[in-house]
C-alpha positions as YAML, in Angstrom:
chain: A
units: angstrom
residues:
- id: 1
  name: MET
  ca: [20.42, -24.34, 81.81]
- id: 2
  name: GLU
  ca: [19.12, -25.84, 78.58]
- id: 3
  name: ASN
  ca: [16.84, -28.55, 79.99]
- id: 4
  name: HIS
  ca: [14.37, -27.69, 82.71]
- id: 5
  name: LEU
  ca: [14.65, -29.62, 85.93]
- id: 6
  name: LEU
  ca: [11.95, -32.21, 86.47]
- id: 7
  name: PRO
  ca: [9.67, -31.95, 89.52]
- id: 8
  name: ILE
  ca: [10.15, -33.98, 92.69]
- id: 9
  name: GLY
  ca: [8.33, -37.29, 92.39]
- id: 10
  name: SER
  ca: [9.08, -37.72, 88.68]
- id: 11
  name: VAL
  ca: [9.95, -41.29, 87.76]
- id: 12
  name: VAL
  ca: [12.75, -41.75, 85.25]
- id: 13
  name: GLN
  ca: [14.88, -44.47, 83.72]
- id: 14
  name: LEU
  ca: [18.57, -43.76, 83.44]
- id: 15
  name: LYS
  ca: [20.69, -44.67, 80.43]
- id: 16
  name: ASP
  ca: [22.17, -48.20, 80.58]
- id: 17
  name: SER
  ca: [19.71, -49.19, 83.32]
- id: 18
  name: THR
  ca: [16.48, -51.12, 83.54]
- id: 19
  name: ALA
  ca: [15.54, -49.79, 86.99]
- id: 20
  name: SER
  ca: [13.33, -46.76, 87.53]
- id: 21
  name: VAL
  ca: [14.33, -43.92, 89.86]
- id: 22
  name: MET
  ca: [12.03, -41.42, 91.58]
- id: 23
  name: ILE
  ca: [13.49, -37.93, 91.85]
- id: 24
  name: ALA
  ca: [13.66, -36.89, 95.50]
- id: 25
  name: GLY
  ca: [15.96, -33.87, 95.54]
- id: 26
  name: TYR
  ca: [18.06, -31.35, 93.67]
- id: 27
  name: LEU
  ca: [21.75, -30.45, 93.54]
- id: 28
  name: PRO
  ca: [23.15, -33.13, 95.86]
- id: 29
  name: MET
  ca: [26.86, -33.46, 96.62]
- id: 30
  name: GLY
  ca: [28.52, -36.66, 97.70]
- id: 31
  name: PRO
  ca: [31.87, -37.99, 98.85]
- id: 32
  name: SER
  ca: [32.34, -40.13, 95.72]
- id: 33
  name: ARG
  ca: [33.01, -36.99, 93.63]
- id: 34
  name: PRO
  ca: [34.22, -34.08, 95.80]
- id: 35
  name: GLY
  ca: [33.35, -30.69, 94.36]
- id: 36
  name: TYR
  ca: [30.77, -32.08, 91.97]
- id: 37
  name: VAL
  ca: [27.12, -31.14, 92.24]
- id: 38
  name: TRP
  ca: [24.67, -33.50, 90.55]
- id: 39
  name: ASP
  ca: [21.36, -32.31, 89.12]
- id: 40
  name: TYR
  ca: [19.24, -34.83, 91.05]
- id: 41
  name: SER
  ca: [19.09, -37.33, 93.87]
- id: 42
  name: GLY
  ca: [16.58, -40.13, 93.92]
- id: 43
  name: PHE
  ca: [15.51, -43.55, 95.11]
- id: 44
  name: LYS
  ca: [14.77, -46.78, 93.34]
- id: 45
  name: PHE
  ca: [11.12, -46.87, 92.32]
- id: 46
  name: PRO
  ca: [8.80, -48.19, 93.72]
- id: 47
  name: LEU
  ca: [10.81, -49.00, 96.87]
- id: 48
  name: GLY
  ca: [11.70, -45.45, 97.87]
- id: 49
  name: TYR
  ca: [14.25, -44.81, 100.61]
- id: 50
  name: VAL
  ca: [15.63, -48.01, 102.08]
- id: 51
  name: HIS
  ca: [19.23, -47.24, 103.06]
- id: 52
  name: ASP
  ca: [21.76, -44.40, 102.69]
- id: 53
  name: ASN
  ca: [23.85, -46.39, 100.21]
- id: 54
  name: GLU
  ca: [20.84, -46.66, 97.87]
- id: 55
  name: ILE
  ca: [20.53, -42.96, 97.09]
- id: 56
  name: PHE
  ca: [21.19, -42.31, 93.42]
- id: 57
  name: CYS
  ca: [22.81, -39.08, 92.23]
- id: 58
  name: PHE
  ca: [22.55, -38.30, 88.53]
- id: 59
  name: ASP
  ca: [22.46, -35.55, 85.93]
- id: 60
  name: GLN
  ca: [19.81, -34.49, 83.43]
- id: 61
  name: ASP
  ca: [21.78, -35.94, 80.52]
- id: 62
  name: GLN
  ca: [21.76, -39.40, 82.12]
- id: 63
  name: ILE
  ca: [17.97, -39.62, 81.88]
- id: 64
  name: GLU
  ca: [16.81, -41.77, 78.99]
- id: 65
  name: VAL
  ca: [13.07, -42.02, 79.66]
- id: 66
  name: VAL
  ca: [10.65, -39.98, 81.77]
- id: 67
  name: HIS
  ca: [7.96, -42.41, 82.89]
- id: 68
  name: ALA
  ca: [5.94, -39.94, 84.99]
- id: 69
  name: LEU
  ca: [6.13, -36.30, 86.01]
- id: 70
  name: GLY
  ca: [5.82, -35.30, 89.64]
- id: 71
  name: TYR
  ca: [3.26, -32.82, 90.92]
- id: 72
  name: GLN
  ca: [3.50, -29.33, 89.44]
- id: 73
  name: ASP
  ca: [1.86, -26.11, 90.55]
- id: 74
  name: SER
  ca: [2.74, -22.41, 90.56]
- id: 75
  name: GLU
  ca: [4.94, -22.82, 93.66]
- id: 76
  name: GLN
  ca: [6.91, -25.64, 92.01]
- id: 77
  name: PHE
  ca: [7.34, -23.66, 88.76]
- id: 78
  name: SER
  ca: [8.62, -20.65, 90.70]
- id: 79
  name: PHE
  ca: [10.99, -22.83, 92.74]
- id: 80
  name: ILE
  ca: [12.42, -24.48, 89.60]
- id: 81
  name: ARG
  ca: [13.03, -21.08, 87.94]
- id: 82
  name: THR
  ca: [14.88, -19.88, 91.04]
- id: 83
  name: LEU
  ca: [16.84, -23.12, 91.37]
- id: 84
  name: GLU
  ca: [17.88, -23.17, 87.71]
- id: 85
  name: TYR
  ca: [19.04, -19.57, 88.02]
- id: 86
  name: ALA
  ca: [21.15, -20.41, 91.09]
- id: 87
  name: ALA
  ca: [22.38, -23.87, 89.99]
- id: 88
  name: GLU
  ca: [25.39, -22.72, 87.99]
- id: 89
  name: LYS
  ca: [26.65, -20.59, 90.89]
- id: 90
  name: ILE
  ca: [26.09, -23.43, 93.36]
- id: 91
  name: LYS
  ca: [28.04, -25.82, 91.12]
- id: 92
  name: ALA
  ca: [30.89, -23.33, 90.59]
- id: 93
  name: ASP
  ca: [31.11, -22.60, 94.33]
- id: 94
  name: ALA
  ca: [31.28, -26.33, 95.14]
- id: 95
  name: MET
  ca: [34.09, -26.87, 92.64]
- id: 96
  name: ALA
  ca: [36.00, -23.89, 94.03]
- id: 97
  name: GLN
  ca: [35.52, -25.16, 97.59]
- id: 98
  name: ALA
  ca: [36.76, -28.63, 96.63]
- id: 99
  name: GLY
  ca: [39.83, -27.04, 95.02]
- id: 100
  name: GLU
  ca: [40.56, -25.10, 98.19]
- id: 101
  name: ASP
  ca: [40.10, -28.21, 100.32]
- id: 102
  name: GLY
  ca: [42.47, -30.15, 98.07]
- id: 103
  name: GLN
  ca: [45.13, -27.46, 98.44]
- id: 104
  name: ASP
  ca: [44.91, -27.67, 102.23]
- id: 105
  name: GLU
  ca: [45.77, -31.37, 102.12]
- id: 106
  name: GLU
  ca: [49.02, -30.93, 100.18]
...
């Protein structure tokens, strides 16, 4: 992975948006795009979680501005290294699973 994942709690602005989003999780999957694994999930900042339909899923390349970095320590750095190492396999497995699910429906 070329860009390092940002820590939980980071506040970013996405391209073509004026709203800020706080990163709340990594590698989410959703029903809107079966088999696709996003880089991040997050909530509108400063509101935080309000409702399930207000969870944003987005990728690293959609981030235009990083307003603030979340907390970082040795545990977080270690976790990010492990997650980045596993991310490509997780994404490939999700795509393969979605392909298998799609074949079952035919």
